[in-house]
CSV table of C-alpha atoms in Angstrom, one decimal:
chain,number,residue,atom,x,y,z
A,1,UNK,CA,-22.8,135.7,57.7
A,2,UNK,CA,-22.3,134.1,61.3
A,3,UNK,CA,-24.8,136.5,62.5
A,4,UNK,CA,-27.2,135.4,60.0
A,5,UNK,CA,-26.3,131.3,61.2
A,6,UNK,CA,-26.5,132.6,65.0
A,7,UNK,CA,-29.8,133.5,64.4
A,8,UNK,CA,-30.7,130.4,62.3
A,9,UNK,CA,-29.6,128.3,64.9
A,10,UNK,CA,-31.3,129.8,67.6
A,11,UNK,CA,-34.5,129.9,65.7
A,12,UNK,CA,-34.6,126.5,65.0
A,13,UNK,CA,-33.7,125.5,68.8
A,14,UNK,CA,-36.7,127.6,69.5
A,15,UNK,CA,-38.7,126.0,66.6
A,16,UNK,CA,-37.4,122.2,66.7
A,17,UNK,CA,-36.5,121.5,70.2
A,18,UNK,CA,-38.5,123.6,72.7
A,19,UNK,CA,-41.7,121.1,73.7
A,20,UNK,CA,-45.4,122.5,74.4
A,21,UNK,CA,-47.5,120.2,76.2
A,22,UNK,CA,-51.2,120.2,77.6
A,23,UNK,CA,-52.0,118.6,80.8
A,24,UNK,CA,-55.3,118.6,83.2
A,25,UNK,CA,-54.9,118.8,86.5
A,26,UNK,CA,-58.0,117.8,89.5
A,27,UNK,CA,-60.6,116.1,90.1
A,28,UNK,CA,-64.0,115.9,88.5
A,29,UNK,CA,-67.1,116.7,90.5
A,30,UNK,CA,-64.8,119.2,92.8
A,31,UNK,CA,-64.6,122.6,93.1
A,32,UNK,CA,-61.3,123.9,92.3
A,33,UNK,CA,-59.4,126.9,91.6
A,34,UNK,CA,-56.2,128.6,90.0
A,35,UNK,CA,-54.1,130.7,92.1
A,36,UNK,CA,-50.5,131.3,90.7
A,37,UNK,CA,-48.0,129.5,88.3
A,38,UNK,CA,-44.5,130.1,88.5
A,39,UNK,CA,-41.3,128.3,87.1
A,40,UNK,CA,-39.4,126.7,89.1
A,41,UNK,CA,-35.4,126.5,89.9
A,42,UNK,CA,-35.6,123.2,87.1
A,43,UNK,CA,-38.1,124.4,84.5
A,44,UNK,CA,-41.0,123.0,85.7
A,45,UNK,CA,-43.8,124.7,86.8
A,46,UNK,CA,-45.5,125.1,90.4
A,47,UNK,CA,-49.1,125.7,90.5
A,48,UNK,CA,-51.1,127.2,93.5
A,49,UNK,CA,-54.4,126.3,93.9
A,50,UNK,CA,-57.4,125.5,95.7
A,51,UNK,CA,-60.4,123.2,96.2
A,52,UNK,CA,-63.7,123.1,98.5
A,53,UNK,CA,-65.3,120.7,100.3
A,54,UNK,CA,-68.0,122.6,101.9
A,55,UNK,CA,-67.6,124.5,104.3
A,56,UNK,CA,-63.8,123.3,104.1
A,57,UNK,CA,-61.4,124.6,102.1
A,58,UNK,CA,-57.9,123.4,101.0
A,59,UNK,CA,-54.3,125.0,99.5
A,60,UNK,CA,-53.3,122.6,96.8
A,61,UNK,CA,-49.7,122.3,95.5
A,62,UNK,CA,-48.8,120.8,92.2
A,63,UNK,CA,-45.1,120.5,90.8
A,64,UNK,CA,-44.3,119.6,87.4
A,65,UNK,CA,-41.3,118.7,85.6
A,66,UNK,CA,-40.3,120.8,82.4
A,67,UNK,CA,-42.7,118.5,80.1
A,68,UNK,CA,-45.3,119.0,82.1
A,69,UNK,CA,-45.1,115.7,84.4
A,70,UNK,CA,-46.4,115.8,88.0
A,71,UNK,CA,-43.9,115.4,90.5
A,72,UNK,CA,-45.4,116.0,93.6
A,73,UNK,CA,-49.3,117.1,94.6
A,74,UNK,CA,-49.9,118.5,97.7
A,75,UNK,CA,-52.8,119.5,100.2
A,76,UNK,CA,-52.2,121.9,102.5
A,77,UNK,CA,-54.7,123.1,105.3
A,78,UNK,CA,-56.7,121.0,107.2
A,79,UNK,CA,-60.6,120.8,108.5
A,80,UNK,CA,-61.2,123.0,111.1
A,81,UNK,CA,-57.8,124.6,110.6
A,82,UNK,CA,-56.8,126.4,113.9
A,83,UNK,CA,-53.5,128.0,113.2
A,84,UNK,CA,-50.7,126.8,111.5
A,85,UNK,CA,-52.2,126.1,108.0
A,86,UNK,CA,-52.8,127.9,104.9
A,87,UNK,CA,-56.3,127.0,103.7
A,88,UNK,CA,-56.9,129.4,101.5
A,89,UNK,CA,-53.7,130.3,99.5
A,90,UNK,CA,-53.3,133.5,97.0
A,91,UNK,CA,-49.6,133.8,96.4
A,92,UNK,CA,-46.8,131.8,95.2
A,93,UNK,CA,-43.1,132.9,94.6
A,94,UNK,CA,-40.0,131.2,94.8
A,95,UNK,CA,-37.3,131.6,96.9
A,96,UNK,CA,-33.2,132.0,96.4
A,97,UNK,CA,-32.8,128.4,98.0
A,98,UNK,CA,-35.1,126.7,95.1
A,99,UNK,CA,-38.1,126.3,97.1
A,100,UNK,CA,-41.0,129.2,97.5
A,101,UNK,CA,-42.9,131.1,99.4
A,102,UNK,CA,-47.0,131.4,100.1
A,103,UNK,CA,-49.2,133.9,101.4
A,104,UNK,CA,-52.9,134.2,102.1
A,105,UNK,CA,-55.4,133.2,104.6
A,106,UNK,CA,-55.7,130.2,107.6
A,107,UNK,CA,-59.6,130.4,107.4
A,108,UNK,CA,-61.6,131.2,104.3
A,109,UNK,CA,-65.2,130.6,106.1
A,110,UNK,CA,-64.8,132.3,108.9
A,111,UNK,CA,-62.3,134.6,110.9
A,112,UNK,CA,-59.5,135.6,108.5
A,113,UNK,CA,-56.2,135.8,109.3
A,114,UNK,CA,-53.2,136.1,107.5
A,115,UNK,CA,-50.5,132.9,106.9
A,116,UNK,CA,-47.8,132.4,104.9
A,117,UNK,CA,-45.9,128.8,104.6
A,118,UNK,CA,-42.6,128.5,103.3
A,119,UNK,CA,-41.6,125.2,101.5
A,120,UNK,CA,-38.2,123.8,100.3
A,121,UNK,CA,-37.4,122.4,96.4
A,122,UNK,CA,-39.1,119.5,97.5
A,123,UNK,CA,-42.3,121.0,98.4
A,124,UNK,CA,-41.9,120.2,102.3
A,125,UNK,CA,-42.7,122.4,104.9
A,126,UNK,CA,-40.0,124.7,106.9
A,127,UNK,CA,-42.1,127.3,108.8
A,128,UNK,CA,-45.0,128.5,108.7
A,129,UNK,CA,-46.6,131.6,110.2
A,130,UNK,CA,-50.0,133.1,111.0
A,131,UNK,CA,-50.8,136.6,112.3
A,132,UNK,CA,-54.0,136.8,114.2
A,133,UNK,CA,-56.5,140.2,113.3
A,134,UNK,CA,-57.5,141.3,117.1
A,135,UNK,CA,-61.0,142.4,115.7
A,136,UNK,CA,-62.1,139.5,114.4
A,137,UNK,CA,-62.2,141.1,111.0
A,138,UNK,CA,-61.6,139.5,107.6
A,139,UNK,CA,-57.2,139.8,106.3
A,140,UNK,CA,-55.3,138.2,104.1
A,141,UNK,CA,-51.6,137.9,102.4
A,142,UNK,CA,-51.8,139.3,98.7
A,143,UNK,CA,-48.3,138.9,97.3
A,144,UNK,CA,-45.3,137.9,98.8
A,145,UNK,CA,-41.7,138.6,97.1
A,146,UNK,CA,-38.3,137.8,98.8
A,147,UNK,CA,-35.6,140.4,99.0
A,148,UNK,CA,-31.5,140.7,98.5
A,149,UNK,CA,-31.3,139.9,102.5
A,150,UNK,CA,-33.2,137.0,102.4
A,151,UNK,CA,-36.2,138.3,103.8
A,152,UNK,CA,-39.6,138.6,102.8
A,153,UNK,CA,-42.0,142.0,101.8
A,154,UNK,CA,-45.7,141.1,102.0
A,155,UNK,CA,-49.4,143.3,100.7
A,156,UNK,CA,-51.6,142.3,103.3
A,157,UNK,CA,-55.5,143.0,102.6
A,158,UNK,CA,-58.7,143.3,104.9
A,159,UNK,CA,-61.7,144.9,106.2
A,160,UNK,CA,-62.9,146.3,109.5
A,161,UNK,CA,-65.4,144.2,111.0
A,162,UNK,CA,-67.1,147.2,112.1
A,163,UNK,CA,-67.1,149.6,109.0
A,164,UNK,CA,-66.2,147.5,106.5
A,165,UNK,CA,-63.7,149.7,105.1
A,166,UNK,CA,-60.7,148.1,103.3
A,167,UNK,CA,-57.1,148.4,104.8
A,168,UNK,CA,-53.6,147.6,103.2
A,169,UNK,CA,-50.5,147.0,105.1
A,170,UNK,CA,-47.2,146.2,104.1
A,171,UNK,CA,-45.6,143.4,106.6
A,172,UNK,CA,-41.1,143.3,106.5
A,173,UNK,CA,-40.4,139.6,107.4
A,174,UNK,CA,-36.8,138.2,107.9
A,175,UNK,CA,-35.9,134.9,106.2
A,176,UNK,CA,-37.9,132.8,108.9
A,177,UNK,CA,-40.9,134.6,109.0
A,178,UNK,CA,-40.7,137.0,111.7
A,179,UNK,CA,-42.1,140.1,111.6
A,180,UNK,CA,-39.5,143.1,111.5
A,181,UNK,CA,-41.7,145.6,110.9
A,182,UNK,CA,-45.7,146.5,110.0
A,183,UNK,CA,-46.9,149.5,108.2
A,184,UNK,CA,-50.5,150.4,106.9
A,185,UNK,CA,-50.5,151.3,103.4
A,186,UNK,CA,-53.7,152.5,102.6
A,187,UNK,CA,-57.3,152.4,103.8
């Protein structure tokens, strides 16, 4: 019998008081795109995206509170990037301190090369990191997952400029970014 009411009572929590909620995100007459969702350390959500403004393009960060509420939307990149931004983001994951982790490209236009930014709860910035491809060809962070130690495992993706023939590397980061270790994975 108290089985039978445990399971009652947790259907109806699921039924009764767990809230769905639709929300749209953007801006018309932009071009914009999905990256990544993940929940958050609070049950909200944290979406990774992006949007062009020919030939610039620009991360996008949207936090939302468990019904669905925006907390904070940011841009990240900036025209004619250099280093030190992310303008064209692939990866989101959060991190044992409540903040998370990105990975993908400084330049989407051009040269790529591969950078990662690392943001606290609140969505600022702590570091951020990018890795310069010597042969001007086209790389980029795929997925990014923190470890036990605090440090980071990246895919990395490209192409030689030359051949065009894909390569895959794995990158071993510690907990500020700095590279421990590269290995190709494939090619």
């Amino acid at each position: 019998m108290r089985k039978i009411l445990l399971l009652l009572l947790l259907i109806y929590n699921q039924i009764c008081i767990s809230q769905s909620w639709e929300h749209t995100f953007g801006m018309s007459n932009r071009r914009e795109n999905f990256r990544s969702l993940i929940e958050s350390y609070d049950g909200g959500n944290i979406i990774l995206g992006s949007y062009d403004f020919f030939p610039d393009t620009r991360g996008w960060i949207i936090k939302t509170d468990i019904n669905g509420n925006v907390l904070y939307d940011l841009t990240i990149g900036m025209p004619g990037s250099g280093l030190g931004n992310l303008n064209y983001p692939s990866f989101l994951s959060t991190t044992s301190d409540g903040g998370f982790i990105i990975c993908g490209s400084h330049d989407r236009w051009t040269v790529n090369d591969i950078g990662i930014t690392k943001h606290d709860a609140c969505g600022d910035l702590e570091w951020c990191k990018v890795f310069r491809t010597d042969d001007n060809s086209p790389d980029w962070g795929v997925e990014i997952q923190q470890l036990q130690d605090g440090g980071y495992i990246m895919l990395t993706m490209g192409y030689n400029a030359n051949s065009n023939n894909p390569r895959i590397h794995l990158f071993r980061l510690n907990s500020e970014g700095n590279v421990l270790w590269i290995e190709p994975y494939a090619t």
